[in-house]
CSV table of C-alpha atoms in Angstrom, one decimal:
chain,number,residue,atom,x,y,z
Y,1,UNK,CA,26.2,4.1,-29.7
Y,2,UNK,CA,26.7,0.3,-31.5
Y,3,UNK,CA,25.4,-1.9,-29.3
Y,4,UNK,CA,28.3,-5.0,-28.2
Y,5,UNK,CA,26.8,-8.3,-28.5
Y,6,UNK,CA,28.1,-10.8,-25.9
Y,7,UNK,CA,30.1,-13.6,-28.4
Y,8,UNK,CA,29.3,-16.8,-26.8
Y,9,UNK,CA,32.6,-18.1,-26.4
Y,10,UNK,CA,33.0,-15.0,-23.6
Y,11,UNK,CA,29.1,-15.9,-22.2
Y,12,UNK,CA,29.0,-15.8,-18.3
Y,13,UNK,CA,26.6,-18.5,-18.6
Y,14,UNK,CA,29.4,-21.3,-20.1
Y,15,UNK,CA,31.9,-19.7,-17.7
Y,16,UNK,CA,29.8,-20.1,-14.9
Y,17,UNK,CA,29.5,-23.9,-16.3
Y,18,UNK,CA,32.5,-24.2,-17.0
Y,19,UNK,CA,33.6,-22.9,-13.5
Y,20,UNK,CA,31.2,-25.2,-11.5
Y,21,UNK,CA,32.3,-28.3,-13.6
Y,22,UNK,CA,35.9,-27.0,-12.6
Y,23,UNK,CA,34.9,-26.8,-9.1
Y,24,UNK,CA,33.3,-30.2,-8.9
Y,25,UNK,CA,36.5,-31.9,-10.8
Y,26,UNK,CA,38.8,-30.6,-7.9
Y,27,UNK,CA,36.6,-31.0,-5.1
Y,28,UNK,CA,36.2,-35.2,-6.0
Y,29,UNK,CA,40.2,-35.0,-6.6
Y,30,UNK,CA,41.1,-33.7,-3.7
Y,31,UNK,CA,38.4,-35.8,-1.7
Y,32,UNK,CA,40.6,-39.0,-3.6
Y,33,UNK,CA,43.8,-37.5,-2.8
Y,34,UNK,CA,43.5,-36.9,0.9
Y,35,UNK,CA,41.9,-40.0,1.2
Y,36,UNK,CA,45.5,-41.6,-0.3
Y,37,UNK,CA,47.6,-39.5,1.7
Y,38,UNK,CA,45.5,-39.1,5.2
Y,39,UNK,CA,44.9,-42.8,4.6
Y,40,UNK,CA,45.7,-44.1,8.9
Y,41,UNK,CA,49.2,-44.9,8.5
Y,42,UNK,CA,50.4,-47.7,11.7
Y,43,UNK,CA,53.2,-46.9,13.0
Y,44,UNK,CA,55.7,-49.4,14.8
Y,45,UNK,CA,55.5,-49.4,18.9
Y,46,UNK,CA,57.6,-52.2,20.9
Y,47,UNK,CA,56.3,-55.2,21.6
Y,48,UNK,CA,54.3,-55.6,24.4
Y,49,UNK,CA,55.8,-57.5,27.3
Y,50,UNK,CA,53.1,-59.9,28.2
Y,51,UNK,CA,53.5,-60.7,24.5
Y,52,UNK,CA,57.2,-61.5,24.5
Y,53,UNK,CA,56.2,-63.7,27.5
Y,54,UNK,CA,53.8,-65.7,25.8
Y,55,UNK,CA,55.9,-66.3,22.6
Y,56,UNK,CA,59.6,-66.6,23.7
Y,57,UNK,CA,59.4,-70.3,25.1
Y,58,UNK,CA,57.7,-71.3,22.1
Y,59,UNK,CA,60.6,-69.5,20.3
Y,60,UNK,CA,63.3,-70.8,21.9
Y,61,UNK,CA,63.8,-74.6,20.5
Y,62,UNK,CA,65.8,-74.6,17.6
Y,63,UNK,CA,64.7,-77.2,16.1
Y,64,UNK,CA,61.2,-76.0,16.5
Y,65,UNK,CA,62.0,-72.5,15.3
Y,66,UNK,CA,63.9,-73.5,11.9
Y,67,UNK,CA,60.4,-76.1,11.4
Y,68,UNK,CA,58.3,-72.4,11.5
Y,69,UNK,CA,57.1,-71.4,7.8
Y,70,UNK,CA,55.0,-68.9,6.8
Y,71,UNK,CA,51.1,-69.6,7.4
Y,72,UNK,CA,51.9,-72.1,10.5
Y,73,UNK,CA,50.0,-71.8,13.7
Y,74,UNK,CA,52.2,-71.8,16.8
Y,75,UNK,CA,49.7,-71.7,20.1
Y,76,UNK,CA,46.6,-70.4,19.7
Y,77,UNK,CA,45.7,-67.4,17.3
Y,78,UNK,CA,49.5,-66.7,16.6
Y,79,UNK,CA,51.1,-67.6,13.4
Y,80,UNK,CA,53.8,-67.5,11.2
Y,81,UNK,CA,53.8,-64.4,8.9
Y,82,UNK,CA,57.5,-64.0,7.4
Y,83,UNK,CA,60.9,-66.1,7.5
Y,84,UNK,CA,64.0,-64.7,7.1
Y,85,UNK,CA,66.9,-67.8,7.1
Y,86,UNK,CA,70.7,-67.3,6.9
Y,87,UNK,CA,70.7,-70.9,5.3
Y,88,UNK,CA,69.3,-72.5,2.4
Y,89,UNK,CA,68.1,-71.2,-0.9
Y,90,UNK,CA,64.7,-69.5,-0.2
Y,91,UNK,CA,66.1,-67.0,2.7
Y,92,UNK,CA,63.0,-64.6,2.8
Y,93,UNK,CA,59.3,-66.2,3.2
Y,94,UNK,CA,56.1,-64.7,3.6
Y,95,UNK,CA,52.6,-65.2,3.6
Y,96,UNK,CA,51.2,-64.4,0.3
Y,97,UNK,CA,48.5,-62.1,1.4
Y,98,UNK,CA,50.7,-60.3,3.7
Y,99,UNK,CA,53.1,-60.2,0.9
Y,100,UNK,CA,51.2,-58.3,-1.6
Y,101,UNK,CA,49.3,-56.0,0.7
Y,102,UNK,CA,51.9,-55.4,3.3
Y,103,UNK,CA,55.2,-56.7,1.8
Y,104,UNK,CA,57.2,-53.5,2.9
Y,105,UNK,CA,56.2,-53.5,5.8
Y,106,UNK,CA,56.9,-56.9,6.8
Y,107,UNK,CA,60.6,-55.8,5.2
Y,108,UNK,CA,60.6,-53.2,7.5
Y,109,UNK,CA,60.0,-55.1,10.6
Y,110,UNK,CA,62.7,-57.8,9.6
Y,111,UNK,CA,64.9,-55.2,10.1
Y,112,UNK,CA,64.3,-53.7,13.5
Y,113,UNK,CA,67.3,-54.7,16.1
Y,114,UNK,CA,64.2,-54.9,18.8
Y,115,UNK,CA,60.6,-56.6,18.8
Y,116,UNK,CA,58.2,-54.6,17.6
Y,117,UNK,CA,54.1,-54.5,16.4
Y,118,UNK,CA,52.0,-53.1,14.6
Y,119,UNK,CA,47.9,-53.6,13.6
Y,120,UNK,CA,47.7,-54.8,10.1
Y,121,UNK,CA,43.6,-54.4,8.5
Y,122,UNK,CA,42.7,-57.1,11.3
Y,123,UNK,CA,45.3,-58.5,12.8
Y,124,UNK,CA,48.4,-57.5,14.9
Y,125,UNK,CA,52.0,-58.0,13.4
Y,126,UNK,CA,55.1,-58.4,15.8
Y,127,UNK,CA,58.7,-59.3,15.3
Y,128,UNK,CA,61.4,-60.1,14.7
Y,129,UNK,CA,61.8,-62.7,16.8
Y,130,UNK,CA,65.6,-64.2,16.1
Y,131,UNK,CA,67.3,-67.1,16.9
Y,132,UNK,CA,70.8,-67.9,15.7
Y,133,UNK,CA,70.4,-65.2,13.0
Y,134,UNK,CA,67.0,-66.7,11.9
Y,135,UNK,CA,64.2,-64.2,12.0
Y,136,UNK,CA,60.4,-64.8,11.8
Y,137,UNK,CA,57.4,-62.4,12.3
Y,138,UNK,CA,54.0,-63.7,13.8
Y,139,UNK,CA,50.2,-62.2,13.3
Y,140,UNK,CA,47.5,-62.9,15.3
Y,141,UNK,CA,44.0,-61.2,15.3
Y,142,UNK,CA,43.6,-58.0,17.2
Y,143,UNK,CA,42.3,-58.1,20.6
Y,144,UNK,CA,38.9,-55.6,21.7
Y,145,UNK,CA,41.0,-52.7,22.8
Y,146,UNK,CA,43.5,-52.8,20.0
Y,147,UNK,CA,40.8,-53.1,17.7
Y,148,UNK,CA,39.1,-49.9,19.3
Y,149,UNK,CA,42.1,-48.2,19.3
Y,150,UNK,CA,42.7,-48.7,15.5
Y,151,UNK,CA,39.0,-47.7,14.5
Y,152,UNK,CA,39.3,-44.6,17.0
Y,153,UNK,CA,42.6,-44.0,14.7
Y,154,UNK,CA,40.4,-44.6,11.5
Y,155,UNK,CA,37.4,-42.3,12.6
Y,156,UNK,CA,39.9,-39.5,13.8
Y,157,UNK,CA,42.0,-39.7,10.1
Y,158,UNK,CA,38.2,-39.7,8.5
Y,159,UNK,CA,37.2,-36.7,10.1
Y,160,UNK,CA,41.0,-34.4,9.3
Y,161,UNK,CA,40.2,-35.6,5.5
Y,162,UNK,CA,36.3,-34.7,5.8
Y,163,UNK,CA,37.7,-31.0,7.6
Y,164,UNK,CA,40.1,-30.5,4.9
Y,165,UNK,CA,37.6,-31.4,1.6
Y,166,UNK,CA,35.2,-28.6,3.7
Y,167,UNK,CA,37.8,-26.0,4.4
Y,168,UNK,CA,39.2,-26.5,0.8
Y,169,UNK,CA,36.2,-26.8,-0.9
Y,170,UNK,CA,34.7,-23.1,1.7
Y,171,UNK,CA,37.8,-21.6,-0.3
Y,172,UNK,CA,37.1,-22.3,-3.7
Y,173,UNK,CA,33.4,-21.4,-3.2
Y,174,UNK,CA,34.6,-18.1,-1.6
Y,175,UNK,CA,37.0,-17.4,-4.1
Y,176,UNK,CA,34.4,-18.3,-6.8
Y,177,UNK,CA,31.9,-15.7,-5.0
Y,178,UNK,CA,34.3,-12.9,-4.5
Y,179,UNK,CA,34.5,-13.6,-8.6
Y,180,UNK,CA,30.9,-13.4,-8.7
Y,181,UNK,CA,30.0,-10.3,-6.9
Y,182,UNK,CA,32.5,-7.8,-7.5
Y,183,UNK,CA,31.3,-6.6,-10.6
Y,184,UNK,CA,28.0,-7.1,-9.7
Y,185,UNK,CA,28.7,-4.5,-5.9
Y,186,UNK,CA,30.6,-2.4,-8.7
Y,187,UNK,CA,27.3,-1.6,-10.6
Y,188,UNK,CA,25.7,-1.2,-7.5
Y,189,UNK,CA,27.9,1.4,-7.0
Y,190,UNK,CA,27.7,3.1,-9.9
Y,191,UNK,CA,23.6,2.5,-9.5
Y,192,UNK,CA,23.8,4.5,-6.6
Y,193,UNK,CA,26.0,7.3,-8.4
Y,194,UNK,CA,23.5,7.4,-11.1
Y,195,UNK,CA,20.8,7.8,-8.5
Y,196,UNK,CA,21.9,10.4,-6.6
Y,197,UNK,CA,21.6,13.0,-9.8
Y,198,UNK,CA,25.3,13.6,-10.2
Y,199,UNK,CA,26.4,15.7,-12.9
Y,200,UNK,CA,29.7,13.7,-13.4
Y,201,UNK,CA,28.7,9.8,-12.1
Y,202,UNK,CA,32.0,8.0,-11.0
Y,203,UNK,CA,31.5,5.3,-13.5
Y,204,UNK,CA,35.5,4.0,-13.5
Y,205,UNK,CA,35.3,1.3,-11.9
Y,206,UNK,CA,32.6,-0.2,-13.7
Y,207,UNK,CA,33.6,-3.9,-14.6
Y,208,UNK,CA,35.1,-4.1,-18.7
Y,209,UNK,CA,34.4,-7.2,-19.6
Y,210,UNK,CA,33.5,-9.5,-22.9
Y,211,UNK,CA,30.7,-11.0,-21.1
Y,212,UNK,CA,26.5,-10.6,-20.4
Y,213,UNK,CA,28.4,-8.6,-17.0
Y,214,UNK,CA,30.1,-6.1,-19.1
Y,215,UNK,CA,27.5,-5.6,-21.3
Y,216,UNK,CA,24.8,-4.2,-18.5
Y,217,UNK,CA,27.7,-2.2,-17.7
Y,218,UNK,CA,27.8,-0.9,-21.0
Y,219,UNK,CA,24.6,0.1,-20.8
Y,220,UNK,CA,24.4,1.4,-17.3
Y,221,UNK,CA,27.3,3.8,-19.0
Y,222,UNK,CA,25.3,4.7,-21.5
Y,223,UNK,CA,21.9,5.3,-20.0
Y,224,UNK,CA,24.1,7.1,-16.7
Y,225,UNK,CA,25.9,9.3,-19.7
Y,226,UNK,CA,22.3,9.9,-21.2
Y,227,UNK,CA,21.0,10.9,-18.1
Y,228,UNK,CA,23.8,13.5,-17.3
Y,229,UNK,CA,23.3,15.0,-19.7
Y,230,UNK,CA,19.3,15.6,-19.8
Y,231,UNK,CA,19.6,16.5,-16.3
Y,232,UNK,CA,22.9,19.1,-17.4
Y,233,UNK,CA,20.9,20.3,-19.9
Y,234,UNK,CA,17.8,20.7,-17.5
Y,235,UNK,CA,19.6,22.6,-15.2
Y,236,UNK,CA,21.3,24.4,-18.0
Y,237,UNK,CA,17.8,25.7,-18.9
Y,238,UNK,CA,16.2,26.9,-16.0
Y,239,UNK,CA,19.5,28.3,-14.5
Y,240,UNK,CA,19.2,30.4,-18.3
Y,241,UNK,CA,15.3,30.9,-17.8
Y,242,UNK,CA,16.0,32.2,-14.5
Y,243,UNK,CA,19.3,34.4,-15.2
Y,244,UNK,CA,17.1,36.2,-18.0
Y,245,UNK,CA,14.2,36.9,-15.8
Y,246,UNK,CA,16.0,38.1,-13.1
Y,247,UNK,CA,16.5,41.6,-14.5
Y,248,UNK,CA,13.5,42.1,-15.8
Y,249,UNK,CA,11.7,41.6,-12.8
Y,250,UNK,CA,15.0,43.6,-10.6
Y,251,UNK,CA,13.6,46.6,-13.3
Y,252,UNK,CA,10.0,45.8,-12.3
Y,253,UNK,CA,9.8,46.1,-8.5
Y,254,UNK,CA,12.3,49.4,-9.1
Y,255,UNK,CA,9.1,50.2,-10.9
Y,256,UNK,CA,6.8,49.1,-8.5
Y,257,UNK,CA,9.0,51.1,-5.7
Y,258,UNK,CA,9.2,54.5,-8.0
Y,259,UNK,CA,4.9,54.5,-9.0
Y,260,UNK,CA,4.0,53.5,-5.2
Y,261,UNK,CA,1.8,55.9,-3.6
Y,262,UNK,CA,-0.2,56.4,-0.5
Y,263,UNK,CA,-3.0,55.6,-1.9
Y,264,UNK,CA,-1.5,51.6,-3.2
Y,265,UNK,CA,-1.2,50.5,0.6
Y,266,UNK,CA,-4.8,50.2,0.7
Y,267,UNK,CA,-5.2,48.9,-2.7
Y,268,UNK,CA,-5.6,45.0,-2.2
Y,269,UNK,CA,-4.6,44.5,-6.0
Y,270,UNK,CA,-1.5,46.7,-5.7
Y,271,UNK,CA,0.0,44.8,-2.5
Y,272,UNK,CA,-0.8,41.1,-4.2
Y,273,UNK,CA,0.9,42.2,-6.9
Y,274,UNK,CA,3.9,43.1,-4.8
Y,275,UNK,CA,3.7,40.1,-3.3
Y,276,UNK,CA,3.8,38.1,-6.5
Y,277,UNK,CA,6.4,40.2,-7.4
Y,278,UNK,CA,8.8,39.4,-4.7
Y,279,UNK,CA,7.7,35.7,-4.2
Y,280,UNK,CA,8.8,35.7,-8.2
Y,281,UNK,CA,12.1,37.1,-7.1
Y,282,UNK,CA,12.4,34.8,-4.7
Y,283,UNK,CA,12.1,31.8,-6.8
Y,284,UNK,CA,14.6,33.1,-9.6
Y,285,UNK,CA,17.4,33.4,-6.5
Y,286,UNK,CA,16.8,30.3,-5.4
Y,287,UNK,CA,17.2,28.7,-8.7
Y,288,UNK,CA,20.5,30.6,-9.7
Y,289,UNK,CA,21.4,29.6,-6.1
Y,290,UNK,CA,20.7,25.8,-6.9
Y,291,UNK,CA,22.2,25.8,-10.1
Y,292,UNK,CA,25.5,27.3,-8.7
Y,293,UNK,CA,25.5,24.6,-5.8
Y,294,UNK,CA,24.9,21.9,-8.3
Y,295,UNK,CA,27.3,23.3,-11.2
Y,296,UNK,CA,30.2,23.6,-8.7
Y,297,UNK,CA,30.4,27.0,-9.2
Y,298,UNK,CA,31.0,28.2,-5.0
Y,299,UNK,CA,33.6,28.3,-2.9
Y,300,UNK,CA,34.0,27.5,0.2
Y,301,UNK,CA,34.7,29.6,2.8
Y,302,UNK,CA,35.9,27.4,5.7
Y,303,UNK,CA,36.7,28.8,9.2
Y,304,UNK,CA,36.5,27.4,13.0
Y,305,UNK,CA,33.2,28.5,14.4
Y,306,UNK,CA,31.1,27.4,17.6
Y,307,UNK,CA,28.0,25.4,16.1
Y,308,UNK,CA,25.9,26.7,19.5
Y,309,UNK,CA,26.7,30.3,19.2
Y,310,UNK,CA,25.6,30.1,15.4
Y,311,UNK,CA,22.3,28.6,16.0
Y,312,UNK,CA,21.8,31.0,19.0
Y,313,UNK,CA,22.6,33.9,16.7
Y,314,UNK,CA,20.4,32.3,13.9
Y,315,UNK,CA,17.4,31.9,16.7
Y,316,UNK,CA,17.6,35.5,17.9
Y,317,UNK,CA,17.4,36.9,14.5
Y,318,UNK,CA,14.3,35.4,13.6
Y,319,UNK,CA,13.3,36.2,16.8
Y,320,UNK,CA,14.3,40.0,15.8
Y,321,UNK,CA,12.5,39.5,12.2
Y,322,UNK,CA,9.3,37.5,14.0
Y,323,UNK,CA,9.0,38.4,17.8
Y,324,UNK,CA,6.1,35.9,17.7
Y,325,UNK,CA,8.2,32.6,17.2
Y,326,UNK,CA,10.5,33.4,20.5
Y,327,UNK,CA,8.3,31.1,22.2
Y,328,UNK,CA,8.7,28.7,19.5
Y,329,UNK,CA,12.0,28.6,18.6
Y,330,UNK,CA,14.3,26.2,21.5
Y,331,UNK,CA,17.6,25.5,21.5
Y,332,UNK,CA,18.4,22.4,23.8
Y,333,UNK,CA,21.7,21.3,25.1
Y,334,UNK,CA,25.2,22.9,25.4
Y,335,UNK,CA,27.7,20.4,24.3
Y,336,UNK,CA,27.8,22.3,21.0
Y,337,UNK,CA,30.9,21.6,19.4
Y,338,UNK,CA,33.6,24.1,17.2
Y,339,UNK,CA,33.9,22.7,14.0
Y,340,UNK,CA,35.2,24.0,10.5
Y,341,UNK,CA,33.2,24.6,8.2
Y,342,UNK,CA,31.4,27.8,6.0
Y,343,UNK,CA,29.4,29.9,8.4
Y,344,UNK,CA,27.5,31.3,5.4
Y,345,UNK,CA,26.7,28.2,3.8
Y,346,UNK,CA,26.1,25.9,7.1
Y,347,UNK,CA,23.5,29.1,8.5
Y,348,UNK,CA,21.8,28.6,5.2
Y,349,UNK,CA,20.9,24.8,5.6
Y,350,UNK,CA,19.7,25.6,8.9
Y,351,UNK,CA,17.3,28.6,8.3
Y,352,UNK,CA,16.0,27.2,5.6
Y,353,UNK,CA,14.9,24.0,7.8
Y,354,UNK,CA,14.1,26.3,10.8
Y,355,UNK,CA,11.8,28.4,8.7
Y,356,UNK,CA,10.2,25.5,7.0
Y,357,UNK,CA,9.4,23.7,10.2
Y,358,UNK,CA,7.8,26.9,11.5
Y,359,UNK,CA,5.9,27.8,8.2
Y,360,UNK,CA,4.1,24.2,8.5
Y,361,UNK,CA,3.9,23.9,12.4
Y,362,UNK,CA,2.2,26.3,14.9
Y,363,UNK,CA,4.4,24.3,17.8
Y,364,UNK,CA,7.5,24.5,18.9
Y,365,UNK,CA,10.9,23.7,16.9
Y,366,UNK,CA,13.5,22.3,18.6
Y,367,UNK,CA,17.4,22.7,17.7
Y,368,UNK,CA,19.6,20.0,19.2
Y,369,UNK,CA,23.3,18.4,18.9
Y,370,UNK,CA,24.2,15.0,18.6
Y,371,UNK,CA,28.6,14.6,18.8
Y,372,UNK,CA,30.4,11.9,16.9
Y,373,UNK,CA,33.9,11.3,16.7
Y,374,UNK,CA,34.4,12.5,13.4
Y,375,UNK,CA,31.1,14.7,12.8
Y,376,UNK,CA,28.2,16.1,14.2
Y,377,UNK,CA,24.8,16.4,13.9
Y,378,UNK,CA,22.4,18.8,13.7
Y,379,UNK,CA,18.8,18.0,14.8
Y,380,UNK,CA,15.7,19.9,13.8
Y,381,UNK,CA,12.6,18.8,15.6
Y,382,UNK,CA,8.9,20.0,15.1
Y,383,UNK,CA,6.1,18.6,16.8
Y,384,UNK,CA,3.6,18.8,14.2
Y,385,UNK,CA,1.8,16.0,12.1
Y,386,UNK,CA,4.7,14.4,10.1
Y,387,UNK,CA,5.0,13.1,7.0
Y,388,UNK,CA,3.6,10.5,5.2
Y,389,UNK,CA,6.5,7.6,4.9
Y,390,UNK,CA,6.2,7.3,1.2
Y,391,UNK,CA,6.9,11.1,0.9
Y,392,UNK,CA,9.6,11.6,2.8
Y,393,UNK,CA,12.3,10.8,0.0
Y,394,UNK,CA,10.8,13.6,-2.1
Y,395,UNK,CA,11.1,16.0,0.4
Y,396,UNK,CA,15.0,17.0,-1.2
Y,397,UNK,CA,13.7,17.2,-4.8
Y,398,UNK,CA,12.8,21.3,-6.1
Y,399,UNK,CA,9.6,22.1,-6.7
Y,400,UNK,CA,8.2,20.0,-4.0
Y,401,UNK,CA,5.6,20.4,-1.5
Y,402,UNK,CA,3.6,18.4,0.4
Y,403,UNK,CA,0.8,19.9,1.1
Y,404,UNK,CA,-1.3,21.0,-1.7
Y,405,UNK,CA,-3.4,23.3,0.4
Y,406,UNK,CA,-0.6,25.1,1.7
Y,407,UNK,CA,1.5,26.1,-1.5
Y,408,UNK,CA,1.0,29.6,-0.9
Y,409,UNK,CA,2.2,29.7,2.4
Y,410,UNK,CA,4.6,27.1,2.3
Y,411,UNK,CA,7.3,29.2,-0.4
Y,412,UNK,CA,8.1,27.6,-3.6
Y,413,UNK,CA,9.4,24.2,-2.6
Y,414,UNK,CA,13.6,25.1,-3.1
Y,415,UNK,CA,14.5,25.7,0.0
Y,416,UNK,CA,14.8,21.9,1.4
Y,417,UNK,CA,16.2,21.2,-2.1
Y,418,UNK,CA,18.7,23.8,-1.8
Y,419,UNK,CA,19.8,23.3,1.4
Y,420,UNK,CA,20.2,19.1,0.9
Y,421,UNK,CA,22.6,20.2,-2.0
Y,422,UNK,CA,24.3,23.0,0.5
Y,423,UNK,CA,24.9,19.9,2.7
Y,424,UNK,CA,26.7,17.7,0.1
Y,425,UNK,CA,28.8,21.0,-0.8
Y,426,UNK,CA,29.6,21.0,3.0
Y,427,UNK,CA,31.0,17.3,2.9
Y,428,UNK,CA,27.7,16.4,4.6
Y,429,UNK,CA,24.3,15.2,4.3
Y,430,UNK,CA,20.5,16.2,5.3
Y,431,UNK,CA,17.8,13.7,6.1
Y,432,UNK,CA,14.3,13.6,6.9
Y,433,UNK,CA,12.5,11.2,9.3
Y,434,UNK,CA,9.1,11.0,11.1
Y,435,UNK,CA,9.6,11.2,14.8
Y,436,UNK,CA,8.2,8.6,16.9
Y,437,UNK,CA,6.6,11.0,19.2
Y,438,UNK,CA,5.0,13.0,16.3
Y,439,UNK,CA,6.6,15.5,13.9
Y,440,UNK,CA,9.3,15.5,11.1
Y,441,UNK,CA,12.9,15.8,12.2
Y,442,UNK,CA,15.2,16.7,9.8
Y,443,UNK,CA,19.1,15.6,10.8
Y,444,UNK,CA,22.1,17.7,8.9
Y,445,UNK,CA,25.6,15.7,9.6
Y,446,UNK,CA,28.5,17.7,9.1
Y,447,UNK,CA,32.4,16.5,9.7
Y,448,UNK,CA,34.0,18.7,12.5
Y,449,UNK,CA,37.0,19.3,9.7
């Protein structure tokens, strides 16, 4: 396979660049912009009375209130901030300042039919005061509690444009996260496909892109696709190994059946040959077994059975085969439940574990029930040493046995393998874990349909 190079117009690392240069450019506009439009906007309130009181005798001479022009004190702190004349050729003064920073406002007010005010940077704008159709508006500086009240207004208006830069900058960053990790949770995925030995790996979903993303994804593919097929033709092999040996050694115990004579049962080379002989047999089933469970190649057989009168029938059985594990053998609990599922195939996981846990324990093996909602679980306890932690994920793979010492006795390492891959078939799952009380219990979840 040609290997993609990443261009580096499509590199993630100048779209990442270009993405964080993008996300820094709107998050300083939109700080500007909200501090244009949540800028603490006044608004017009009537005029307080203890004002009008103060002002209105000053404001009622004629005389005196034609004399008023922009920028002239009247008593105290008060002065003159716009004219408005119905004579003369200027009509409309104001004070320049006021003008330029406030000049529609000041407009504003001229019109109002009633007094009003307002809090201008520092100082307090109220009017129109009219007399004779004259109007003029007067500031003064604010008092303590107006001034509190307007920096309360500030701080408040600060804080909603400070909220919404977060909120709106919390989104972009999300947004730019979600961008982020999907592909990456994608390969995760199909990591986890790859590792779990599948023949056919789900990789659809895998991210196509032009980037450095798309091409580990490429190769994940690749090396997924390479992989498949080793392990295919891995299995392809031994399932082929095993199908050709399984006839000559059917032919040899026939053999071993048709030359046996009285005097072979005390012959400690004839019976270890048997022995080997039927161990042999044993491994070849399991194989073409395995390879049919991983190939696809059964059917189930699904019917409504009670779980608790299967493992009862499964425990008196071996009890029947091996009257010396009755005492062994316990089933607790009755909340059993009736699922659906293939009594062949779900009596298969379990002997296997049953007989597993009593070839490597001398104690007892418990069989309990754990109900879910949706599933169930089957628990098989022994009370024997464990196993070592960093083993316990090779306990599934073929071939495998822990115990060196106790190959012999312990079978040929399938039958844990075969009965994790029975399990999957099921719609299920087997697990191992050491109990905390001593001994390995091994959980098989099945759904209940």
């Amino acid at each position: 396979m040609k290997t993609q190079r990443t261009r580096w117009y499509r590199s993630l690392t100048l779209r990442l660049l270009l993405v964080f240069w993008a996300l820094l450019s709107v998050t300083a506009a939109s700080g500007y912009l909200l501090a244009i439009w949540n800028k603490p906007k006044a608004e017009l309130s009537p005029l307080k009375p203890e004002i009008y009181q103060t002002l209105q005798p000053l404001l009622s001479d004629a005389l005196t209130f034609h004399s008023l022009q922009p920028g002239r004190l009247i008593a105290g702190d008060y002065r003159v901030a716009a004219q408005l004349s119905n004579t003369g050729s200027e009509k409309l003064l104001m004070d320049e300042l006021l003008r330029i920073k406030h000049g529609s406002t000041l407009l504003r007010m001229l019109g109002q039919e009633q007094p009003q005010q307002i809090p201008l940077d520092e100082r307090l704008l109220m009017g129109p005061f009219e007399l004779n159709g004259n109007k003029i508006l007067v500031t003064r500086p604010l008092g303590p509690e107006e001034y509190v009240d307007k920096e309360q207004l500030e701080q408040e208006s600060m804080q909603a444009r400070a909220l919404t830069v977060i909120i709106g900058s919390g989104v972009l960053a999300i947004l730019l996260g979600i961008w982020l990790i999907r592909p990456i949770r994608r390969m995760i995925l199909g990591m986890r496909e790859v590792a779990k030995g599948s023949a056919k790996p789900d990789l659809k979903r895998l991210p196509k892109r032009g980037d450095e993303v798309g091409e580990l994804a490429r190769a994940l593919s690749q090396t997924a696709l390479d992989l498949a097929k080793s392990r295919d033709a891995q299995r392809r092999l031994l399932s082929d190994v095993s199908h050709e040996l399984r006839s000559p050694m059917a032919r040899m115990q026939v053999a071993l059946d048709l030359t046996e004579t009285e005097e072979h049962h005390g012959d400690p080379n004839w019976q270890q040959l048997r022995r080997d002989t039927e161990r042999l047999s044993v491994i070849i089933e399991r194989i073409l077994s395995l390879s049919r469970l991983e190939n696809g190649l059964i059917e189930l057989n699904k019917e409504a059975l009670d779980s608790g009168e299967l493992v009862q029938q499964l425990i008196n059985d071996m009890c029947y085969q091996k009257p010396e594990v009755e005492e062994r053998l316990v089933k607790l609990g009755d909340a059993w439940p009736e699922i659906e599922t293939d009594a062949e195939l779900f009596r298969l996981v379990l002997e296997n574990i049953v007989r597993n846990a009593l070839h490597y324990t001398e104690d007892k093996v418990e069989l309990s029930c754990e109900v879910g909602r949706d599933n169930m679980c089957v628990i098989i306890r022994d009370h024997g040493p464990g196993v070592e932690e960093s083993t316990l994920v090779k306990l599934f793979e073929p071939f495998y046995r822990g115990d060196p010492a106790r190959h012999h006795k312990a079978g040929v390492g399938l039958g844990l393998a075969l009965s994790q891959r029975t399990a999957v078939v099921l719609g299920g799952s087997l697990t191992a874990k050491n109990h905390p009380e001593g001994g390995l219990e091994v959980v098989l979840e099945l759904p209940k349909r």
